[in-house]
Every structure is written in structure tokens, then in C-alpha cells.
Tab-separated table of C-alpha atoms in Angstrom:
chain	number	residue	atom	x	y	z
B	568	PRO	CA	-16.279	-17.781	-22.548
B	569	ASP	CA	-15.281	-21.437	-22.555
B	570	SER	CA	-12.682	-22.986	-20.248
B	571	THR	CA	-9.873	-22.402	-22.765
B	572	ASP	CA	-10.606	-18.658	-22.756
B	573	VAL	CA	-10.659	-18.563	-18.959
B	574	GLU	CA	-7.309	-20.373	-18.754
B	575	ARG	CA	-5.770	-18.019	-21.327
B	576	ILE	CA	-7.088	-14.907	-19.542
B	577	THR	CA	-5.920	-16.215	-16.153
B	578	ALA	CA	-2.433	-16.936	-17.493
B	579	GLU	CA	-2.221	-13.523	-19.184
B	580	THR	CA	-3.376	-11.808	-15.973
B	581	LYS	CA	-0.605	-13.512	-13.963
B	582	ARG	CA	1.974	-12.618	-16.601
B	583	THR	CA	0.847	-8.974	-16.720
B	584	ARG	CA	0.927	-8.689	-12.922
B	585	ALA	CA	4.429	-10.164	-12.836
B	586	MET	CA	5.597	-7.726	-15.537
B	587	VAL	CA	4.158	-4.736	-13.630
B	588	GLN	CA	5.782	-5.935	-10.407
B	589	ASP	CA	9.096	-6.372	-12.226
B	590	ALA	CA	8.850	-2.919	-13.852
B	591	LEU	CA	8.266	-1.413	-10.397
B	592	GLY	CA	11.263	-3.270	-8.963
B	593	LEU	CA	8.981	-5.334	-6.735
B	594	TRP	CA	9.539	-8.795	-8.249
B	595	PRO	CA	10.590	-10.710	-6.342
B	596	PRO	CA	9.427	-8.744	-3.288
B	597	PRO	CA	12.118	-6.659	-1.575
B	598	TYR	CA	13.487	-8.187	1.644
B	599	SER	CA	11.888	-11.549	0.859
B	600	GLY	CA	15.131	-13.490	0.659
B	601	GLU	CA	14.398	-14.317	-2.993
B	602	ARG	CA	16.653	-13.197	-5.826
B	603	ASN	CA	15.746	-12.032	-9.298
B	604	THR	CA	17.768	-14.451	-11.387
B	605	GLY	CA	16.037	-13.622	-14.656
B	606	ALA	CA	17.759	-10.364	-15.579
B	607	GLY	CA	18.011	-10.129	-19.346
B	608	THR	CA	15.482	-12.923	-19.865
B	609	PRO	CA	13.042	-12.275	-22.734
B	610	LEU	CA	9.566	-11.197	-21.607
B	611	SER	CA	8.056	-14.447	-22.872
B	612	GLU	CA	10.224	-16.604	-20.622
B	613	PRO	CA	8.986	-18.413	-17.466
B	614	ARG	CA	10.104	-15.700	-15.030
B	615	PHE	CA	6.984	-13.792	-16.083
B	616	THR	CA	4.515	-16.636	-15.600
B	617	SER	CA	3.915	-16.061	-11.906
B	618	SER	CA	3.382	-12.962	-9.819
B	619	THR	CA	3.745	-12.347	-6.102
B	620	ALA	CA	0.612	-12.490	-3.964
B	621	PHE	CA	1.499	-9.533	-1.748
B	622	HIS	CA	-1.547	-10.087	0.467
B	623	GLU	CA	0.064	-13.371	1.514
B	624	SER	CA	3.729	-12.333	1.563
B	625	ARG	CA	5.598	-10.811	4.455
B	626	PRO	CA	8.990	-9.129	3.958
B	627	GLU	CA	11.794	-10.064	6.321
B	628	LEU	CA	11.912	-6.448	7.477
B	629	PRO	CA	10.212	-5.332	10.710
B	630	LEU	CA	7.692	-2.508	10.386
B	631	GLU	CA	8.962	-0.779	13.561
B	632	ILE	CA	5.773	1.282	13.861
B	633	THR	CA	6.030	4.575	15.738
B	634	PHE	CA	3.073	6.785	16.630
B	635	GLY	CA	3.273	10.554	16.919
B	636	ASP	CA	0.821	13.290	17.864
B	637	ARG	CA	-2.869	12.412	18.129
B	638	HIS	CA	-6.007	14.529	17.777
B	639	THR	CA	-9.211	13.114	19.235
B	640	THR	CA	-12.844	14.185	18.918
B	641	THR	CA	-15.990	12.567	20.269
B	642	GLN	CA	-16.383	10.430	17.103
B	643	TRP	CA	-12.917	9.858	15.645
B	644	SER	CA	-9.200	10.334	16.135
B	645	VAL	CA	-6.287	10.948	13.793
B	646	GLU	CA	-2.637	10.395	14.629
B	647	ARG	CA	0.721	10.601	12.927
B	648	VAL	CA	2.304	7.232	12.201
B	649	TYR	CA	5.673	6.063	10.839
B	650	TRP	CA	6.811	2.618	9.702
B	651	GLN	CA	10.013	1.188	8.277
B	652	SER	CA	9.989	1.136	4.486
B	653	SER	CA	13.582	0.039	3.961
B	654	PRO	CA	16.441	-0.331	6.441
B	655	GLY	CA	16.999	3.036	8.092
B	656	PHE	CA	14.175	4.776	6.177
B	657	SER	CA	10.599	5.365	7.270
B	658	ALA	CA	7.350	5.939	5.417
B	659	SER	CA	4.756	8.124	7.098
B	660	GLY	CA	1.049	8.778	7.111
B	661	TRP	CA	-2.050	9.687	9.071
B	662	LEU	CA	-4.134	7.027	10.812
B	663	SER	CA	-7.815	7.859	11.331
B	664	ARG	CA	-9.909	5.631	13.584
B	665	PRO	CA	-13.450	5.603	14.918
B	666	ASN	CA	-13.719	6.121	18.656
B	667	GLY	CA	-15.083	3.451	20.940
B	668	GLU	CA	-14.094	-0.084	21.798
B	669	ALA	CA	-13.861	-2.573	18.968
B	670	ALA	CA	-13.783	-6.341	19.146
B	671	PRO	CA	-10.496	-7.795	17.877
B	672	ARG	CA	-10.370	-8.128	14.083
B	673	SER	CA	-13.799	-6.552	13.678
B	674	ARG	CA	-13.198	-3.288	11.814
B	675	PRO	CA	-12.785	-2.895	8.059
B	676	ALA	CA	-9.915	-0.707	6.891
B	677	VAL	CA	-9.063	1.512	3.925
B	678	LEU	CA	-5.710	2.616	2.557
B	679	SER	CA	-6.133	6.123	1.139
B	680	PRO	CA	-3.222	7.375	-1.019
B	681	HIS	CA	-3.457	11.034	-1.973
B	682	GLY	CA	-3.118	12.891	-5.245
B	683	HIS	CA	-1.018	15.843	-6.342
B	684	TRP	CA	-2.308	18.388	-3.855
B	685	ARG	CA	-0.125	21.090	-2.383
B	686	ASN	CA	-0.629	19.825	1.178
B	687	GLY	CA	-0.507	16.112	0.349
B	688	ALA	CA	-2.249	13.840	2.856
B	689	ILE	CA	-3.325	16.782	5.029
B	690	GLU	CA	-5.167	18.475	2.156
B	691	ASP	CA	-8.789	19.070	3.171
B	692	VAL	CA	-10.244	16.750	0.517
B	693	VAL	CA	-8.040	13.850	1.694
B	694	GLN	CA	-8.738	14.417	5.383
B	695	PHE	CA	-12.495	14.789	4.753
B	696	ARG	CA	-12.477	11.386	3.036
B	697	CYS	CA	-10.488	9.754	5.852
B	698	ILE	CA	-12.538	11.290	8.645
B	699	THR	CA	-15.837	10.422	6.926
B	700	LEU	CA	-14.736	6.792	6.563
B	701	ALA	CA	-13.593	6.722	10.223
B	702	ARG	CA	-16.988	8.061	11.314
B	703	LEU	CA	-18.554	5.186	9.340
B	704	GLY	CA	-16.473	2.660	11.298
B	705	TYR	CA	-13.388	2.220	9.101
B	706	VAL	CA	-9.741	2.415	10.141
B	707	VAL	CA	-8.086	4.597	7.487
B	708	LEU	CA	-4.424	5.103	6.632
B	709	ALA	CA	-3.503	8.072	4.417
B	710	VAL	CA	0.058	7.423	3.275
B	711	ASP	CA	2.298	10.407	2.521
B	712	SER	CA	3.297	10.182	-1.155
B	713	ILE	CA	6.940	10.623	-2.089
B	714	HIS	CA	7.643	12.255	-5.449
B	715	PHE	CA	11.336	11.515	-5.811
B	716	GLU	CA	13.095	10.259	-8.926
B	717	ASP	CA	16.674	9.099	-9.411
B	718	PRO	CA	17.108	7.378	-12.787
B	719	ARG	CA	20.816	6.801	-12.078
B	720	ILE	CA	19.910	4.118	-9.557
B	721	GLY	CA	16.613	3.066	-11.147
B	722	LEU	CA	14.467	4.725	-8.481
B	723	SER	CA	11.049	5.992	-9.486
B	724	SER	CA	8.457	7.692	-7.312
B	725	LEU	CA	5.822	5.175	-8.425
B	726	SER	CA	8.004	2.303	-7.187
B	727	VAL	CA	8.593	3.978	-3.817
B	728	MET	CA	4.928	4.917	-3.376
B	729	THR	CA	3.725	1.410	-4.294
B	730	TRP	CA	6.184	-0.152	-1.851
B	731	ASN	CA	5.243	2.287	0.940
B	732	ASN	CA	1.573	1.501	0.272
B	733	LEU	CA	2.244	-2.250	0.460
B	734	ARG	CA	4.006	-1.709	3.777
B	735	GLY	CA	1.041	0.461	4.831
B	736	LEU	CA	-1.244	-2.496	4.152
B	737	GLU	CA	0.973	-4.574	6.437
B	738	LEU	CA	0.547	-1.924	9.121
B	739	LEU	CA	-3.247	-2.060	8.778
B	740	ARG	CA	-3.235	-5.874	8.880
B	741	ASP	CA	-1.209	-5.743	12.122
B	742	LEU	CA	-3.623	-3.460	13.980
B	743	PRO	CA	-5.532	-5.609	16.491
B	744	GLU	CA	-8.931	-4.128	15.635
B	745	VAL	CA	-8.615	-4.536	11.833
B	746	ASP	CA	-10.088	-7.485	9.951
B	747	PRO	CA	-7.255	-8.363	7.518
B	748	ASN	CA	-9.790	-9.815	5.076
B	749	ARG	CA	-11.682	-6.519	4.757
B	750	ILE	CA	-9.154	-3.938	3.579
B	751	GLY	CA	-9.824	-1.685	0.609
B	752	CYS	CA	-7.992	1.109	-1.163
B	753	THR	CA	-9.244	4.345	-2.661
B	754	GLY	CA	-7.741	7.609	-3.809
B	755	ALA	CA	-8.352	10.446	-6.229
B	756	SER	CA	-6.116	11.802	-8.995
B	757	GLY	CA	-2.584	10.532	-8.278
B	758	GLY	CA	-4.095	8.523	-5.423
B	759	GLY	CA	-6.242	6.750	-8.002
B	760	GLN	CA	-3.110	5.941	-9.993
B	761	GLN	CA	-1.463	4.549	-6.859
B	762	THR	CA	-4.589	2.464	-6.172
B	763	TYR	CA	-4.359	1.050	-9.689
B	764	TYR	CA	-0.730	-0.036	-9.294
B	765	LEU	CA	-1.329	-1.339	-5.789
B	766	THR	CA	-4.134	-3.519	-7.128
């Protein structure tokens, strides 16, 4: 493709990302101090020409991380973790880590949203994936998915799960052993869908 094609594709990519973020209620980012002043603006208008780079943004809302019970083996550990998703409400998940000392900012990390399994993030297939990655040296966060809808207030489960996952990425970036430039995301079934929207 020539430079005109690249510019067109780049502009369309930014516009599409902004539209997805807006549809999820995440444009501008919650708790960023910015206001969405474009309500009712046609989709072709400038409010959809730029998207938020969530890997660079930081909401003005403390994570307030709390750790719960921990299970440790000779190779890995898994512990319950909670973080603030919105004022007065917490998201939750399971944090798997390799055992042994790690140099600061040396470990890669993976966010691992789960699919529509009866036991959610503690389903065997999810925990096997997390533990296997931890044994390979990754720090892994399996976020508990929330399947709650309330159309009266414009709340969708996909919006809540995407936001909780974004806050989960913040949690991973804040861990002293995690390299914030080496964080991935993977999930199966509904976890794959969450990975898609998170991307």
C-alpha cells in the first residue's frame, strides 16, 4: 500500500477504536476528569477522530488493592485480590505468580479473562492456564467476569468487564516485579471476546 492508504487505514483505525470506546461508555475514560461533550454528534464528526490510549492513561481513582487468602506451592502461588473499579465498588480476581525472587520490573505478565464456565475464574481450564503461565515465569491475573445488565441506566456486562480488565491491567503495571512493557492478554470463549474488546 502507498502512503495514502496507510494514512487512511490509520485514521479509520483511530475512528473505529473511538467508536468502540464510546459504545462501551469508556470515551472519555471514566474518572479522567474529561467530559463527553459530543452527545448527539453525528458519527462522522471530530469527536470520533481520536481514541484514548489506555496504556498511557491513569484514572483519578485509586486502585486500593486488597489481598486475600493465598495458596503456595514449591513453584507458584495464587491469591485472591480485589481492586477498586468505581467508588465504593471492587472488582476481584486471582493472582498467580511464580515463586522465587524477581528483579524489579523483570517479569512479563498476562491478563486472563475467563469464559462462560460455571465456576468462572476458578474453573479448572482457567486455573490450569494461569498456573502453567506462572510456572513459565509470568505473573497472571484472572479477573472475575461480571454478567450484569441494566439497560435502564445504560449498563452492559461487556462495559463493566472491559473496565474491570483495564483496571486489572493497572494493577499488573503497579506490581513491583512486573515489566509494564511486557503485558499480554489471553482468554477462551467469552474470555476471547473480552480480550478482543480490551485490545
